Tab-separated table of C-alpha atoms in Angstrom:
chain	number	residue	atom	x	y	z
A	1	UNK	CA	95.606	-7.335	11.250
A	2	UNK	CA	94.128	-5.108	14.614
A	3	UNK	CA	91.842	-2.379	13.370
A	4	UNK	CA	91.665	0.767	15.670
A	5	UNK	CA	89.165	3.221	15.671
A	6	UNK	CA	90.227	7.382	16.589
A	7	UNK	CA	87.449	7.930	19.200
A	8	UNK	CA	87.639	11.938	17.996
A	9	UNK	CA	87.524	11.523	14.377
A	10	UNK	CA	86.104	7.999	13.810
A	11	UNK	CA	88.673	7.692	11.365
A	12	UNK	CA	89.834	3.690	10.993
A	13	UNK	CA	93.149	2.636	11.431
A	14	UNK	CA	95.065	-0.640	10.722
A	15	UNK	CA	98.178	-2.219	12.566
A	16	UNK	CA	100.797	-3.767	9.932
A	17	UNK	CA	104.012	-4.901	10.753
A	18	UNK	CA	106.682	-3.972	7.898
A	19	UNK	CA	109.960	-5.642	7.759
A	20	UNK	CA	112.703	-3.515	6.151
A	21	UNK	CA	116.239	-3.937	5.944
A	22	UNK	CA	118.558	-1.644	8.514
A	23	UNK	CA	119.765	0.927	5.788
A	24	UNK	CA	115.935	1.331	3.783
A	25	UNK	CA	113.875	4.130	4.848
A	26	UNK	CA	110.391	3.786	4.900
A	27	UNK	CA	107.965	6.586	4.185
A	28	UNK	CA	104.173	6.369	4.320
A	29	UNK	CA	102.136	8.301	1.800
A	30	UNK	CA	98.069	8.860	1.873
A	31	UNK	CA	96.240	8.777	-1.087
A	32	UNK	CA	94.523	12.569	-1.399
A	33	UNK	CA	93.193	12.760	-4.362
A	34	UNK	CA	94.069	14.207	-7.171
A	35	UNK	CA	96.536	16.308	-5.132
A	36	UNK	CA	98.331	13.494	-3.397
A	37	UNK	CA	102.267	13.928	-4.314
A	38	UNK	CA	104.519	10.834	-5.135
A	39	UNK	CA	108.104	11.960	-4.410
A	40	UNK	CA	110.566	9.039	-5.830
A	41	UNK	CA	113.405	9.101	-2.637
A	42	UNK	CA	116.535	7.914	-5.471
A	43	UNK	CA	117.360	4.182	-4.861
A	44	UNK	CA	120.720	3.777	-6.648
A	45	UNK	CA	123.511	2.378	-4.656
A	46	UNK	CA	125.412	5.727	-4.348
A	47	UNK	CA	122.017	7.362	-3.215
A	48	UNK	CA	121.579	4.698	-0.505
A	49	UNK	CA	125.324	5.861	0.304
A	50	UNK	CA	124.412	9.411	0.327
A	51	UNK	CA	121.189	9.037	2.188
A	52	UNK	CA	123.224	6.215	5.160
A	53	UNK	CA	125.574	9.580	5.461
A	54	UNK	CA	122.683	11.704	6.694
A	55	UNK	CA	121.743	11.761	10.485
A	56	UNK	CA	118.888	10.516	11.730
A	57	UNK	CA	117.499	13.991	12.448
A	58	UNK	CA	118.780	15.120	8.517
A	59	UNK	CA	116.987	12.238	6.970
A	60	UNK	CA	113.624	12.877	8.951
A	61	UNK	CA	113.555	16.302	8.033
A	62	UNK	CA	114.421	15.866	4.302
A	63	UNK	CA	111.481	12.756	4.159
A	64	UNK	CA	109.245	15.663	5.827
A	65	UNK	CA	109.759	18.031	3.364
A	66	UNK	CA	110.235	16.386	0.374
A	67	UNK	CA	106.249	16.393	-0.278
A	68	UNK	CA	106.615	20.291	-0.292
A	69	UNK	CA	108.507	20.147	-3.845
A	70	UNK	CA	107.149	21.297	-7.029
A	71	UNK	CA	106.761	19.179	-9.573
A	72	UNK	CA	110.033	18.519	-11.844
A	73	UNK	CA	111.917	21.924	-10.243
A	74	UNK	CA	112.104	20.126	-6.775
A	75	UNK	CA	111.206	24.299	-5.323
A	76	UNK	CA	110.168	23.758	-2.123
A	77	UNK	CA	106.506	25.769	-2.011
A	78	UNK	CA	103.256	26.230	-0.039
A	79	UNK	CA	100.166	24.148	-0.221
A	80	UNK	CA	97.804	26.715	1.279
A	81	UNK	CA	98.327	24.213	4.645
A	82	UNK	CA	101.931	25.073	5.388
A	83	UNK	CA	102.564	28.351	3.337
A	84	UNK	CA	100.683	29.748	0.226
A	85	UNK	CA	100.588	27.760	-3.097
A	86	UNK	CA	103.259	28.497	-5.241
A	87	UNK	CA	105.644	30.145	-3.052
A	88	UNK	CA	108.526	29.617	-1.327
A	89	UNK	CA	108.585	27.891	1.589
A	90	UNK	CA	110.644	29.897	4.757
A	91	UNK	CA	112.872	27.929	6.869
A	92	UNK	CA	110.595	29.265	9.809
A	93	UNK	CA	107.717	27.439	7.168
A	94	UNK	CA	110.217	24.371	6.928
A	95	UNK	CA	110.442	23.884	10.719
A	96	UNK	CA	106.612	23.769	10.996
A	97	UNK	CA	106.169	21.404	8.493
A	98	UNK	CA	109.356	19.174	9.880
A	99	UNK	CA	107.840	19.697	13.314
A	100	UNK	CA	111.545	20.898	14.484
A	101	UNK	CA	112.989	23.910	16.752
A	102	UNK	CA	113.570	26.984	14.140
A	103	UNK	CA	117.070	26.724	15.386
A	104	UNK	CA	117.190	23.234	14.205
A	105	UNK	CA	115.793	23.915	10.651
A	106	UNK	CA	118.120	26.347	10.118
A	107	UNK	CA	120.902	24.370	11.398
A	108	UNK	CA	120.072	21.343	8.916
A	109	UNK	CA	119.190	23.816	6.049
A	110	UNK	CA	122.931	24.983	6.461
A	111	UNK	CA	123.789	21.497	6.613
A	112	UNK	CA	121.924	20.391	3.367
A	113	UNK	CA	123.278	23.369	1.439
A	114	UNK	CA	126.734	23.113	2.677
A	115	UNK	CA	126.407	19.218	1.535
A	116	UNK	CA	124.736	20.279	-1.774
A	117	UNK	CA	121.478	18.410	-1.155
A	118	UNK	CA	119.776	21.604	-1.098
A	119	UNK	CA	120.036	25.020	-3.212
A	120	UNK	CA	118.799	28.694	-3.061
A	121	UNK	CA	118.315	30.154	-6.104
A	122	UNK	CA	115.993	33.138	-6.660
A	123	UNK	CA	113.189	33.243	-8.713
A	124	UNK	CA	110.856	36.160	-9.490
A	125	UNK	CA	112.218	38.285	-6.751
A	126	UNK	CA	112.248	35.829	-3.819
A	127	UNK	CA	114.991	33.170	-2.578
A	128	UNK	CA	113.571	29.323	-2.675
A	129	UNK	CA	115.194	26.331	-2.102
A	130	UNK	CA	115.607	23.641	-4.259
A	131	UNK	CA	116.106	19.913	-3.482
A	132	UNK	CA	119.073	17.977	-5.350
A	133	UNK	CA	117.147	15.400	-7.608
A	134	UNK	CA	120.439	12.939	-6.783
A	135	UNK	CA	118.729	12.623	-3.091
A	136	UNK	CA	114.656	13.264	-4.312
A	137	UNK	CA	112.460	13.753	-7.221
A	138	UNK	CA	108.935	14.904	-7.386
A	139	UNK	CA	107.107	14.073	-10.287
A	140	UNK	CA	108.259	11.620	-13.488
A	141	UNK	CA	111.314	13.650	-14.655
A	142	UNK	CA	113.514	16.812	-14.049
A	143	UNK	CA	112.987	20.152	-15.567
A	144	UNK	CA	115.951	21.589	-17.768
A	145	UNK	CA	116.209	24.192	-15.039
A	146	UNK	CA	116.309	22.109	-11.892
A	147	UNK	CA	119.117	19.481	-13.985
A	148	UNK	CA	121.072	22.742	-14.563
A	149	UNK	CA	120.462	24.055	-10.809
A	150	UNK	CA	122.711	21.232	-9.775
A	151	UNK	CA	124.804	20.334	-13.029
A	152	UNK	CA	127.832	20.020	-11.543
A	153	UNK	CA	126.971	17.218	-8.232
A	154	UNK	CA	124.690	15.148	-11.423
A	155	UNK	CA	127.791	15.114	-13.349
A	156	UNK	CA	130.475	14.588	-10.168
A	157	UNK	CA	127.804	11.684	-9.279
A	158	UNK	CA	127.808	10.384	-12.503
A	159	UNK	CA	124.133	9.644	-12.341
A	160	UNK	CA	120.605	10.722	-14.347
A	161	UNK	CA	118.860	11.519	-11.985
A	162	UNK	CA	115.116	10.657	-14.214
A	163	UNK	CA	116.257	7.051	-13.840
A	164	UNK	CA	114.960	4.727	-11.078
């Protein structure tokens, strides 16, 4: 293992080589605290299908902003880095934190909810979007209300989407 040093920050970094099969995506999450977020990317065989389906550009931005859903609603929401806590993240706020044209965002957003991996629904006055639990899941379980957000592609799936 090569150890690198970041001649800015001092900050330490290690060189590991990761072997992973062609259709597995591989997403690298720092321990934070008690603030880190563990978002469970489903690992069914129809997810893998459903995930394989996205582009390469689709899949990056939904591993990017995945981390940016609440807990058990999937609502994607500020962090007081990349929008305010507790509300809803923009698409102008989604392209920052995907590090993507505006343009582009909006053009996958479209994309997502066309495909039904994403959902606006409005809550307390604003529009948020919500991401389908069938493709990513933050926290242990659903909420009643994000289950019943997208009812209809759980049942078409034929899936729970609280199981691993």
């Amino acid at each position: 293992m090569r150890q690198f040093v970041d001649p800015d920050t001092g900050e330490v970094f290690y060189e590991e080589q990761i072997l992973r099969r062609p259709d597995e995506i591989v997403k690298i999450f720092r321990p934070a605290g008690r603030s880190s977020k563990f978002v469970k990317i489903k690992a069914s065989q129809k997810a893998k299908r459903r995930l394989r389906k996205l582009s390469l550009a689709e899949a990056g931005f939904l591993l990017k902003i995945a981390p940016y859903a609440s807990e058990g609603t999937n609502l994607l929401e500020g962090d007081n880095e990349r929008g305010q806590k507790g509300v809803p993240l923009t698409v102008k706020d989604l392209a920052r934190v995907a590090d993507c044209s505006y343009l582009q965002a909006r053009k996958i957003v479209k994309a997502f909810i066309a495909e039904r991996i994403l959902r606006r629904v409005e809550i307390e006055g604003r529009t948020a979007l919500a991401i389908n639990p069938l493709y990513s899941l933050n926290g242990k379980a659903a909420e009643a209300f994000l289950l019943q957000l997208f009812k209809g592609e759980i049942t078409e799936a034929g899936e729970d989407p609280n199981s691993e």
